[in-house]
Coordinates of C-alpha atoms in Angstrom, one line a residue:
M1438 CA -0.2 0.1 -0.2
K1439 CA 2.7 2.4 0.8
K1440 CA 4.3 1.7 -2.6
V1441 CA 1.2 2.7 -4.8
I1442 CA 0.8 5.7 -2.5
F1443 CA 4.5 6.7 -3.2
S1444 CA 4.0 5.9 -6.9
I1445 CA 0.9 8.5 -7.2
I1446 CA 3.2 11.3 -5.5
S1447 CA 5.8 10.7 -7.4
A1448 CA 3.7 10.9 -10.7
V1449 CA 2.2 13.9 -9.7
L1450 CA 5.4 15.6 -8.9
L1451 CA 6.9 14.4 -12.2
L1452 CA 3.9 16.0 -14.2
G1453 CA 4.8 19.0 -12.2
V1454 CA 7.9 19.4 -13.0
T1455 CA 7.6 18.7 -16.8
S1456 CA 4.2 20.9 -17.5
C1457 CA 5.3 24.1 -15.4
Q1458 CA 9.3 24.8 -16.6
P1459 CA 10.7 28.2 -15.5
E1460 CA 10.7 31.2 -17.5
D1461 CA 14.4 32.3 -19.2
M1462 CA 15.4 35.2 -17.1
T1463 CA 18.1 36.1 -19.4
P1464 CA 18.0 39.9 -19.9
E1465 CA 17.2 41.2 -23.4
T1466 CA 20.6 43.1 -24.6
S1467 CA 19.7 46.6 -26.0
A1468 CA 21.1 48.3 -29.5
A1469 CA 22.6 50.9 -27.8
P1470 CA 23.5 50.4 -23.9
I1471 CA 24.3 53.9 -23.9
T1472 CA 21.6 56.9 -24.8
S1473 CA 24.0 60.1 -24.4
V1474 CA 26.9 61.3 -22.5
T1475 CA 26.6 65.2 -21.1
A1476 CA 29.7 67.2 -20.0
T1477 CA 29.0 70.2 -17.3
V1478 CA 31.3 73.1 -17.5
M1479 CA 31.6 76.5 -15.7
I1480 CA 31.8 79.3 -18.3
N1481 CA 32.1 82.9 -16.8
G1482 CA 31.2 81.0 -13.0
T1483 CA 28.2 79.6 -14.5
A1484 CA 27.6 75.8 -15.1
V1485 CA 26.3 74.9 -18.4
E1486 CA 25.9 71.7 -19.9
F1487 CA 26.3 70.1 -23.5
T1488 CA 25.4 66.7 -24.6
G1489 CA 26.8 64.2 -26.9
Y1490 CA 24.9 61.1 -28.6
P1491 CA 26.7 57.7 -29.7
V1492 CA 26.4 56.7 -33.5
E1493 CA 25.8 53.7 -35.0
G1494 CA 28.3 52.0 -36.1
S1495 CA 31.5 54.2 -34.4
E1496 CA 32.6 54.0 -31.1
Y1497 CA 33.3 57.6 -30.6
I1498 CA 30.7 59.7 -28.6
T1499 CA 31.4 63.7 -29.4
I1500 CA 30.3 66.3 -27.5
E1501 CA 30.0 69.2 -29.8
F1502 CA 30.3 73.2 -27.9
P1503 CA 29.4 76.0 -29.7
W1504 CA 32.2 78.3 -31.3
F1505 CA 30.4 81.2 -29.2
Y1506 CA 29.1 81.4 -26.2
P1507 CA 26.3 82.7 -25.7
V1508 CA 25.8 82.0 -29.2
E1509 CA 24.4 85.7 -30.0
S1510 CA 27.6 87.0 -28.6
D1511 CA 30.9 87.5 -29.8
N1512 CA 32.4 85.6 -27.4
L1513 CA 34.8 82.9 -28.4
L1514 CA 34.5 79.7 -26.3
S1515 CA 38.1 79.0 -25.3
L1516 CA 39.5 75.4 -25.5
G1517 CA 40.5 75.4 -22.0
T1518 CA 36.5 75.3 -21.0
L1519 CA 36.8 71.5 -22.3
T1520 CA 39.5 70.4 -20.1
N1521 CA 38.0 69.9 -16.5
A1522 CA 33.9 69.0 -17.6
K1523 CA 32.0 66.6 -15.0
M1524 CA 30.4 63.7 -16.9
T1525 CA 27.1 62.1 -16.6
A1526 CA 25.5 59.2 -18.8
V1527 CA 21.8 58.1 -19.4
L1528 CA 22.3 54.0 -20.0
A1529 CA 19.6 51.6 -20.6
N1530 CA 18.4 49.2 -18.0
N1531 CA 20.7 46.6 -16.1
V1532 CA 24.0 48.3 -17.9
V1533 CA 27.1 49.7 -16.2
I1534 CA 30.1 51.3 -16.8
K1535 CA 33.2 49.5 -15.5
E1536 CA 35.0 53.1 -15.2
P1537 CA 33.7 55.8 -12.5
L1538 CA 32.3 58.6 -14.6
L1539 CA 34.1 61.9 -12.4
R1540 CA 35.4 64.3 -14.8
M1541 CA 37.1 64.4 -18.3
D1542 CA 39.3 66.3 -20.2
L1543 CA 37.7 66.4 -23.5
T1544 CA 40.2 68.0 -25.8
Q1545 CA 41.7 64.4 -25.4
E1546 CA 39.9 61.2 -26.0
N1547 CA 38.8 59.3 -23.1
K1548 CA 38.0 55.4 -23.0
I1549 CA 35.5 53.9 -21.1
T1550 CA 34.0 50.2 -20.8
V1551 CA 30.3 49.5 -20.9
V1552 CA 29.1 46.1 -19.9
D1553 CA 25.5 45.2 -21.3
Q1554 CA 22.5 43.1 -19.7
V1555 CA 24.3 40.1 -21.0
K1556 CA 27.7 41.1 -19.9
N1557 CA 28.8 42.0 -23.1
E1558 CA 31.6 45.0 -23.2
H1559 CA 31.6 47.8 -25.4
T1560 CA 34.1 50.4 -25.9
Y1561 CA 33.6 54.1 -26.2
I1562 CA 35.7 56.6 -26.6
I1563 CA 34.2 60.3 -25.3
T1564 CA 35.9 63.7 -26.8
G1565 CA 34.7 67.0 -27.4
K1566 CA 35.2 69.7 -29.9
I1567 CA 34.4 73.3 -30.8
V1568 CA 32.3 73.7 -33.7
K1569 CA 30.8 76.5 -36.0
L1570 CA 27.4 77.2 -36.0
T1571 CA 24.9 75.6 -38.2
D1572 CA 21.6 77.5 -37.9
C1573 CA 20.7 79.4 -40.8
E1574 CA 17.1 81.0 -40.3
I1575 CA 15.6 84.4 -41.3
L1576 CA 14.0 85.4 -37.6
D1577 CA 12.4 88.4 -38.3
F1578 CA 11.5 90.9 -41.3
S1579 CA 9.8 94.4 -42.0
I1580 CA 10.5 97.4 -43.9
P1581 CA 10.2 100.5 -41.4
A1582 CA 10.5 102.9 -43.9
L1583 CA 7.4 102.0 -45.1
N1584 CA 5.5 100.7 -41.9
L1585 CA 5.0 97.3 -43.1
A1586 CA 5.3 93.7 -41.4
G1587 CA 6.9 90.7 -42.7
I1588 CA 5.5 87.4 -41.9
V1589 CA 8.1 84.8 -41.5
K1590 CA 6.9 81.1 -42.5
P1591 CA 9.7 79.3 -41.0
A1592 CA 8.6 75.6 -42.7
Q1593 CA 7.8 77.0 -46.0
Q1594 CA 11.2 78.8 -45.9
T1595 CA 8.9 82.2 -46.9
V1596 CA 8.5 85.6 -45.8
S1597 CA 5.1 87.4 -46.7
V1598 CA 5.4 91.2 -47.1
L1599 CA 1.9 92.5 -46.1
A1600 CA 1.0 95.5 -48.7
V1601 CA -1.3 96.4 -51.1
D1602 CA 0.4 99.5 -53.1
E1603 CA 3.2 99.7 -55.3
L1604 CA 6.5 99.9 -53.6
P1605 CA 9.4 102.1 -54.3
K1606 CA 12.6 100.5 -53.6
T1607 CA 13.8 100.7 -49.8
L1608 CA 15.9 98.8 -47.4
A1609 CA 14.2 96.4 -44.6
A1610 CA 15.4 95.1 -41.1
V1611 CA 15.9 91.5 -40.9
T1612 CA 16.9 89.2 -38.2
I1613 CA 18.8 85.9 -38.6
S1614 CA 20.6 83.7 -36.8
P1615 CA 23.5 84.3 -34.9
H1616 CA 26.8 84.9 -37.1
A1617 CA 25.0 83.8 -40.4
T1618 CA 25.2 86.1 -43.4
I1619 CA 22.2 86.7 -45.8
S1620 CA 22.5 87.7 -49.5
P1621 CA 21.3 89.9 -50.7
D1622 CA 21.5 92.0 -47.5
P1623 CA 18.1 93.7 -47.4
R1624 CA 19.7 95.8 -44.6
V1625 CA 22.4 97.4 -46.9
E1626 CA 20.7 97.3 -50.2
E1627 CA 17.7 99.0 -51.7
L1628 CA 15.2 95.9 -53.4
D1629 CA 12.3 95.9 -55.1
Y1630 CA 9.8 93.8 -53.3
N1631 CA 7.0 94.1 -55.7
Q1632 CA 8.5 91.1 -57.5
E1633 CA 9.7 87.6 -56.0
L1634 CA 12.9 87.8 -54.2
E1635 CA 15.0 85.0 -53.2
F1636 CA 17.5 85.6 -50.3
T1637 CA 20.2 82.8 -49.1
V1638 CA 21.1 82.3 -45.2
T1639 CA 24.4 81.0 -44.9
A1640 CA 25.2 79.2 -41.2
H1641 CA 28.4 80.5 -39.8
D1642 CA 30.0 77.6 -40.4
G1643 CA 29.9 78.5 -44.5
K1644 CA 28.7 75.6 -45.2
T1645 CA 24.9 75.2 -44.1
K1646 CA 22.3 77.2 -46.1
K1647 CA 18.6 78.0 -46.7
T1648 CA 16.8 80.0 -49.1
Y1649 CA 14.1 82.1 -48.6
K1650 CA 11.5 83.5 -51.0
V1651 CA 10.2 86.9 -50.3
N1652 CA 6.9 87.9 -52.1
K1653 CA 4.3 91.0 -51.4
E1654 CA 1.0 89.5 -50.2
I1655 CA -1.9 91.7 -50.2
P1656 CA -3.5 90.5 -46.8
P1657 CA -6.5 89.4 -45.6
K1658 CA -9.0 91.8 -43.8
R1659 CA -10.6 91.1 -40.6
E1660 CA -14.6 90.7 -41.0
T1661 CA -15.5 93.8 -39.4
G1662 CA -13.4 96.7 -37.2
M1663 CA -9.8 96.9 -36.4
R1664 CA -7.3 94.4 -34.9
I1665 CA -6.9 94.9 -31.3
G1666 CA -3.6 95.5 -30.3
S1667 CA -2.0 96.8 -34.3
E1668 CA -1.0 100.1 -32.8
K1669 CA 1.9 101.4 -34.1
I1670 CA 3.5 105.0 -33.0
I1671 CA 4.8 105.9 -36.5
F1672 CA 6.3 109.8 -35.6
E1673 CA 6.6 111.4 -32.5
K1674 CA 7.7 115.1 -33.1
Q1675 CA 8.4 117.9 -30.9
F1676 CA 7.3 121.3 -32.2
V1677 CA 10.1 123.0 -31.2
A1678 CA 13.1 120.4 -31.2
D1679 CA 11.8 118.6 -34.5
L1680 CA 9.8 121.1 -36.4
D1681 CA 11.4 124.3 -35.8
L1682 CA 7.7 125.9 -34.8
T1683 CA 8.9 128.4 -32.3
T1684 CA 5.8 130.3 -31.3
A1685 CA 3.9 129.2 -28.3
D1686 CA 0.4 128.6 -27.6
M1687 CA -0.9 129.6 -30.8
T1688 CA -1.1 125.8 -32.7
T1689 CA -4.8 124.8 -32.4
G1690 CA -5.6 122.6 -35.5
L1691 CA -4.8 119.4 -37.6
A1692 CA -5.9 118.0 -40.9
V1693 CA -5.3 115.5 -43.4
S1694 CA -5.1 115.8 -47.2
G1695 CA -4.1 113.5 -49.3
D1696 CA -0.6 112.3 -48.3
Y1697 CA -0.2 115.2 -45.8
L1698 CA -0.9 116.2 -42.4
I1699 CA -1.4 119.8 -41.6
I1700 CA -0.8 121.7 -38.8
N1701 CA -2.4 125.2 -38.4
T1702 CA -0.8 127.9 -35.7
R1703 CA -2.9 131.2 -35.7
A1704 CA -1.1 134.1 -37.4
E1705 CA 1.3 131.7 -39.8
D1706 CA 1.0 129.9 -42.9
A1707 CA -0.1 126.0 -42.0
M1708 CA 3.1 123.5 -41.9
V1709 CA 2.9 120.7 -43.8
L1710 CA 4.0 117.1 -42.9
N1711 CA 4.1 114.0 -44.5
R1712 CA 1.6 112.4 -42.7
F1713 CA 3.1 108.7 -42.6
T1714 CA 6.8 110.2 -41.7
G1715 CA 6.1 112.8 -39.8
E1716 CA 9.0 114.9 -41.8
K1717 CA 8.3 118.3 -42.9
V1718 CA 7.5 118.7 -46.5
S1719 CA 6.5 122.8 -46.9
S1720 CA 4.1 124.8 -45.9
M1721 CA 0.8 126.2 -47.3
A1722 CA 0.2 129.8 -47.8
L1723 CA -2.7 131.1 -46.2
D1724 CA -2.4 135.0 -47.6
A1725 CA -5.4 137.0 -47.1
I1726 CA -6.8 135.1 -44.2
K1727 CA -3.8 134.6 -42.3
G1728 CA -4.3 136.4 -38.7
S1729 CA -4.4 135.4 -34.8
T1730 CA -8.1 135.2 -35.0
T1731 CA -8.5 134.9 -38.6
N1732 CA -6.9 131.4 -39.4
F1733 CA -7.8 130.6 -35.7
Y1734 CA -8.7 126.8 -36.3
M1735 CA -8.6 124.1 -39.1
T1736 CA -9.8 120.6 -40.0
S1737 CA -10.7 118.8 -42.7
D1738 CA -13.3 116.6 -44.7
D1739 CA -13.2 112.9 -46.1
D1740 CA -11.8 113.8 -49.4
G1741 CA -9.1 116.3 -48.2
N1742 CA -10.5 119.4 -48.3
L1743 CA -9.6 121.9 -45.7
L1744 CA -11.3 124.0 -43.7
F1745 CA -10.3 127.5 -41.8
C1746 CA -12.3 129.7 -39.4
N1747 CA -12.4 132.7 -37.7
L1748 CA -13.4 133.3 -33.9
T1749 CA -15.9 135.7 -33.2
P1750 CA -16.4 138.3 -31.7
N1751 CA -12.7 138.7 -31.2
D1752 CA -12.5 138.9 -35.0
G1753 CA -15.6 140.8 -35.7
T1754 CA -19.4 139.7 -35.4
T1755 CA -19.1 137.7 -38.7
F1756 CA -18.5 133.9 -38.2
K1757 CA -16.7 133.2 -41.5
I1758 CA -15.5 129.2 -42.9
W1759 CA -13.0 129.3 -45.5
T1760 CA -11.8 126.3 -47.6
A1761 CA -9.3 124.8 -49.7
T1762 CA -9.0 121.8 -51.8
G1763 CA -5.8 120.9 -50.7
I1764 CA -2.4 122.4 -49.6
N1765 CA -1.7 124.4 -53.2
E1766 CA -4.9 126.2 -53.2
A1767 CA -5.3 129.7 -51.6
P1768 CA -8.6 129.3 -49.0
S1769 CA -11.6 130.9 -50.3
L1770 CA -14.5 131.9 -48.3
Y1771 CA -17.5 129.0 -48.1
I1772 CA -19.8 130.2 -45.0
E1773 CA -20.6 134.0 -43.8
H1774 CA -22.8 133.9 -40.8
D1775 CA -24.2 136.9 -38.7
A1776 CA -23.4 136.2 -35.2
S1777 CA -24.7 139.1 -33.8
Y1778 CA -27.2 140.2 -31.3
I1779 CA -28.9 143.2 -29.2
D1780 CA -28.5 142.5 -25.6
G1781 CA -30.4 143.8 -23.1
E1782 CA -29.0 147.3 -22.8
G1783 CA -29.7 147.7 -26.9
A1784 CA -26.0 147.1 -27.6
T1785 CA -24.6 145.0 -30.3
Q1786 CA -22.8 141.8 -28.9
G1787 CA -21.3 138.7 -30.8
N1788 CA -21.7 135.3 -30.3
S1789 CA -18.5 133.4 -29.9
H1790 CA -17.6 130.4 -32.2
G1791 CA -14.5 129.3 -33.9
R1792 CA -12.6 127.8 -31.1
K1793 CA -13.5 124.2 -33.0
I1794 CA -15.5 123.6 -36.3
S1795 CA -16.4 119.8 -37.2
I1796 CA -17.3 118.1 -40.3
Q1797 CA -18.7 114.5 -41.0
G1798 CA -18.3 113.8 -44.8
S1799 CA -17.4 115.3 -47.8
L1800 CA -17.8 119.1 -49.1
N1801 CA -17.6 117.2 -52.6
S1802 CA -21.1 115.0 -51.6
N1803 CA -22.6 114.7 -48.4
A1804 CA -21.6 117.1 -45.0
V1805 CA -22.6 118.1 -41.7
I1806 CA -20.5 120.8 -40.2
T1807 CA -20.7 121.8 -36.4
A1808 CA -20.2 124.9 -35.1
P1809 CA -20.5 125.4 -31.0
F1810 CA -21.8 128.7 -29.3
Y1811 CA -19.3 129.0 -26.3
G1812 CA -19.9 130.9 -22.9
P1813 CA -21.3 129.8 -19.5
L1814 CA -22.8 126.3 -19.4
N1815 CA -23.4 126.1 -23.1
T1816 CA -25.6 123.5 -25.0
Q1817 CA -26.2 124.6 -28.4
F1818 CA -24.2 124.5 -31.5
L1819 CA -24.8 125.9 -35.0
R1820 CA -25.2 123.0 -37.7
W1821 CA -24.8 123.4 -41.9
V1822 CA -25.6 120.5 -44.4
V1823 CA -24.3 119.6 -47.7
K1824 CA -26.5 117.7 -49.9
D1825 CA -24.7 116.6 -53.0
G1826 CA -21.8 119.0 -52.8
K1827 CA -24.1 122.3 -52.3
L1828 CA -25.0 123.7 -49.0
V1829 CA -28.6 123.2 -47.9
S1830 CA -28.4 126.8 -46.8
A1831 CA -25.9 129.4 -46.1
E1832 CA -28.1 130.0 -42.8
P1833 CA -27.1 127.3 -39.9
E1834 CA -29.7 125.8 -37.9
T1835 CA -28.8 126.3 -34.0
I1836 CA -29.7 122.9 -32.1
V1837 CA -30.0 122.8 -28.6
V1838 CA -28.6 119.8 -26.9
Q1839 CA -31.4 118.3 -24.1
G1840 CA -30.6 116.5 -21.3
L1841 CA -26.9 117.7 -20.7
A1842 CA -26.5 117.5 -16.9
L1843 CA -23.8 120.4 -17.7
G1844 CA -23.1 122.7 -20.5
W1845 CA -19.9 124.0 -21.4
T1846 CA -18.0 127.1 -21.5
T1847 CA -15.2 128.1 -23.8
N1848 CA -13.7 124.3 -24.7
C1849 CA -16.2 122.1 -26.8
D1850 CA -16.4 120.0 -29.7
I1851 CA -19.3 118.4 -31.7
C1852 CA -19.2 115.7 -34.1
Y1853 CA -21.5 113.7 -36.0
V1854 CA -21.1 109.8 -36.8
D1855 CA -22.9 110.0 -40.1
P1856 CA -23.1 113.1 -42.9
S1857 CA -26.6 113.5 -42.2
E1858 CA -28.7 115.7 -39.8
T1859 CA -30.4 112.8 -38.2
S1860 CA -27.1 111.1 -37.3
D1861 CA -26.4 110.6 -33.7
Y1862 CA -23.3 112.8 -32.4
F1863 CA -20.8 113.2 -29.8
I1864 CA -20.0 116.0 -27.4
H1865 CA -16.8 116.4 -25.6
S1866 CA -16.1 119.7 -23.9
Y1867 CA -15.3 121.4 -20.4
S1868 CA -16.7 121.7 -17.7
G1869 CA -19.0 118.8 -18.8
N1870 CA -16.2 117.1 -18.7
S1871 CA -18.2 113.9 -19.7
L1872 CA -18.2 112.5 -23.4
S1873 CA -21.9 112.5 -24.4
W1874 CA -23.4 110.3 -26.9
V1875 CA -26.5 112.2 -28.3
T1876 CA -29.5 110.9 -30.4
G1877 CA -29.5 112.9 -33.5
A1878 CA -33.0 112.5 -34.6
T1879 CA -34.2 113.9 -31.2
N1880 CA -30.9 115.8 -29.8
T1881 CA -31.4 114.5 -26.7
L1882 CA -28.7 112.5 -24.4
K1883 CA -28.5 109.0 -25.5
A1884 CA -25.6 108.0 -23.3
G1885 CA -22.6 109.3 -21.4
L1886 CA -19.4 108.3 -19.9
N1887 CA -18.4 109.2 -16.4
K1888 CA -17.4 112.7 -15.6
M1889 CA -13.9 113.2 -15.4
S1890 CA -13.4 114.5 -12.0
V1891 CA -9.8 116.8 -12.9
N1892 CA -9.6 120.1 -14.0
Y1893 CA -8.1 119.5 -17.4
I1894 CA -9.5 120.5 -20.7
P1895 CA -11.4 118.3 -23.1
N1896 CA -11.9 120.1 -26.5
A1897 CA -11.6 117.7 -29.4
V1898 CA -13.5 114.6 -31.2
D1899 CA -13.3 112.7 -34.3
I1900 CA -15.1 110.2 -35.5
L1901 CA -14.4 107.6 -38.4
K1902 CA -16.1 104.9 -39.9
F1903 CA -13.5 101.9 -40.7
N1904 CA -13.8 98.5 -41.6
G1905 CA -17.4 98.3 -40.5
G1906 CA -16.7 99.9 -37.3
T1907 CA -17.1 103.2 -35.8
Y1908 CA -13.9 104.6 -33.7
L1909 CA -13.8 108.5 -31.7
A1910 CA -10.5 109.8 -30.8
T1911 CA -10.5 112.3 -28.1
N1912 CA -8.5 114.2 -25.7
Q1913 CA -7.9 116.2 -22.6
A1914 CA -5.1 118.8 -22.3
N1915 CA -3.4 120.4 -19.4
S1916 CA -3.2 124.0 -19.2
F1917 CA -1.1 124.4 -15.9
S1918 CA 2.3 124.0 -15.0
W1919 CA 1.5 121.5 -12.2
G1920 CA -0.8 118.0 -12.4
G1921 CA -0.6 115.0 -15.1
A1922 CA -3.2 114.9 -18.0
D1923 CA -2.5 115.4 -21.9
F1924 CA -4.3 112.4 -22.3
I1925 CA -5.5 110.8 -25.5
W1926 CA -8.4 108.0 -26.0
L1927 CA -9.3 105.5 -29.0
L1928 CA -12.9 104.1 -28.5
D1929 CA -14.9 102.0 -30.1
V1930 CA -18.4 103.6 -30.3
S1931 CA -19.9 100.9 -33.1
T1932 CA -22.6 100.3 -30.6
T1933 CA -23.6 101.3 -26.9
D1934 CA -23.1 97.9 -25.2
N1935 CA -19.7 98.8 -23.9
Y1936 CA -20.3 102.5 -23.7
S1937 CA -20.3 103.0 -20.1
G1938 CA -17.7 103.4 -16.8
G1939 CA -15.6 106.5 -17.4
L1940 CA -12.2 107.6 -18.6
D1941 CA -10.7 108.7 -15.3
A1942 CA -7.9 110.7 -15.3
D1943 CA -6.3 112.2 -12.0
Y1944 CA -4.1 115.0 -11.0
N1945 CA -1.0 112.5 -11.1
G1946 CA -0.8 112.1 -14.6
E1947 CA -2.3 108.6 -14.4
S1948 CA -5.5 107.8 -16.0
K1949 CA -7.2 103.9 -15.9
P1950 CA -10.5 103.9 -18.1
K1951 CA -13.2 101.9 -16.5
S1952 CA -14.9 102.1 -20.1
N1953 CA -14.6 98.9 -21.9
A1954 CA -15.3 101.0 -25.3
V1955 CA -11.3 102.1 -24.6
L1956 CA -9.1 100.4 -27.2
W1957 CA -6.0 102.7 -27.0
Q1958 CA -4.7 105.8 -24.8
S1959 CA -1.7 107.9 -24.0
Y1960 CA -1.2 109.7 -20.5
H1961 CA 1.2 112.1 -19.9
T1962 CA 3.5 111.3 -22.8
Y1963 CA 3.1 114.1 -25.2
G1964 CA 2.2 117.2 -23.7
P1965 CA 4.7 120.3 -23.1
R1966 CA 5.0 119.2 -19.7
A1967 CA 6.5 116.1 -20.8
I1968 CA 9.3 118.1 -22.3
P1969 CA 12.2 119.8 -20.2
G1970 CA 11.7 123.7 -20.4
A1971 CA 8.9 123.9 -22.9
P1972 CA 6.4 126.5 -22.0
I1973 CA 2.7 125.3 -20.5
N1974 CA 0.1 124.9 -22.7
A1975 CA -1.5 128.1 -21.7
N1976 CA -4.8 128.0 -23.9
G1977 CA -5.0 124.5 -23.4
N1978 CA -5.1 123.7 -27.1
S1979 CA -5.0 120.2 -28.3
D1980 CA -6.5 118.4 -31.7
V1981 CA -7.1 115.0 -32.9
C1982 CA -7.8 113.7 -36.3
L1983 CA -8.8 110.3 -38.0
A1984 CA -7.7 109.1 -41.0
P1985 CA -7.9 106.1 -43.7
S1986 CA -5.1 104.9 -45.4
A1987 CA -6.4 105.0 -49.6
D1988 CA -6.3 101.0 -49.5
G1989 CA -8.7 100.5 -46.4
Y1990 CA -6.3 98.5 -44.3
Y1991 CA -5.0 101.4 -42.3
M1992 CA -6.5 103.8 -39.8
Y1993 CA -4.5 106.6 -38.7
M1994 CA -5.1 108.9 -35.6
Y1995 CA -3.1 112.0 -35.5
F1996 CA -3.0 114.4 -32.5
M1997 CA -1.2 117.1 -30.8
F1998 CA -0.7 119.1 -27.7
C1999 CA 0.4 122.7 -28.3
N2000 CA 4.3 123.4 -27.1
G2001 CA 4.4 119.8 -27.0
Y2002 CA 4.2 117.2 -29.5
V2003 CA 2.3 115.9 -32.6
V2004 CA 2.3 112.3 -32.7
G2005 CA 0.9 109.7 -35.8
V2006 CA -0.1 106.4 -34.8
Q2007 CA -1.1 103.5 -36.9
F2008 CA -3.8 100.9 -36.6
D2009 CA -4.8 98.0 -39.1
C2010 CA -7.8 95.7 -39.8
L2011 CA -5.4 92.9 -41.1
D2012 CA -6.4 89.2 -40.4
M2013 CA -3.5 88.2 -38.9

């Protein structure tokens, strides 16, 4: 019986042995038992790492060090940097190095033995070398003289110059990989960007190259409105230092006609600038209307017609507006309005007009011209309407604005949104100090931003329809020798949705707009108080002007503070 039991147990044990053979635990070998080797060296007191990798079929692992460090500098890397490198390595699982990795002189060959998972030995030789740079990229491209951007597409090795008009031959600004060269070099050679150009960028090593194609492209427009964040200051000119305008307190108005920005200074011929560069071009002769109270203010319409006005009653009781089609035409009388009235004592007096006039539209087609009454807490303005290129009447309508919390005194500007007498319009003034949106059909207040709490002077408004959006520029000038101000704002007034809150200027020259309608602003940067030794803006003169480019891709805002700066800002509607 015992023999039977033993036989059964033996059979079971034998079955277990034959059916459950142990797994093969021999480790797999790796094709690359060593993944990388890193050298840490000291450069100007800073630890810097450089890594080398094995190459299949070679026993050498070479760690490359750049010719310059940092690579964008001209600091040559010394060969001595390689002589005391702290070494580390990345190994596959279950792989060891027989020799301890501590420090190496990488100017020499350093042999190591690597033992893989199956105990096979591999010999590697680690060394270092300083190599010339191989990067050859165009990193950035633009044409500053024409305010044009270039879009670099690295994968396609192309550059798109975004432009609509025919371009003159010009220099470009280009940034390429450190220590590379470019041929032709657009930084020193004027090139024609109306045709496709090829640029070859050659790396520092003199061998590695890339060729880029450069083409002028007409950029797509946004579906509506300007591109937020597209603002660019295209010029900022000091009246005295840059434009040699030494007459203080008398510069009052800005206008745009064609490629020119025109600046009106009372009793002087108008100054003409290139409106894209700010460079002085010439002057415009004002002849018979030149005088301290005759060419008191100037503005322009959508077609570049210029309008000049006198100041009543300082220049008599007849308010006059002269026009010119451009800078080469002498102004001719367009409007005469009897601004006189009989006071309570039977004496003839004159209403005050002419510190500002505004026009929306064009004298060649349809337009609305406004001229505020000035005086204690006024709420009235004169309005002329132009239909089909002709004045509807030489006699203006007197419009009374209803619902304003406070009227204005000697500073106010009123601008319509559209060239129609039923259009809405905006008022910015002192003492009201609130940018007011008025319903044109009823002349009642539609909406107003919070009243600004400072004693500075808002007195200029301009409005432009641009790529389906409606934009408003306005100001606040400082006439004191203390405090902040000299503020400029650009607002989106396409709808009333964001038209709430305020502009919130304060006495410290800071402004934190709370209205979401504000798109761009400048604070205390371009007034005379920003120029050491400049006279104060005693009359509080300032102006703003909005104008599109001929192709409709750009909107330009021009502004000035008397005795300070005249500035040009470019915005666009590019879809990019």
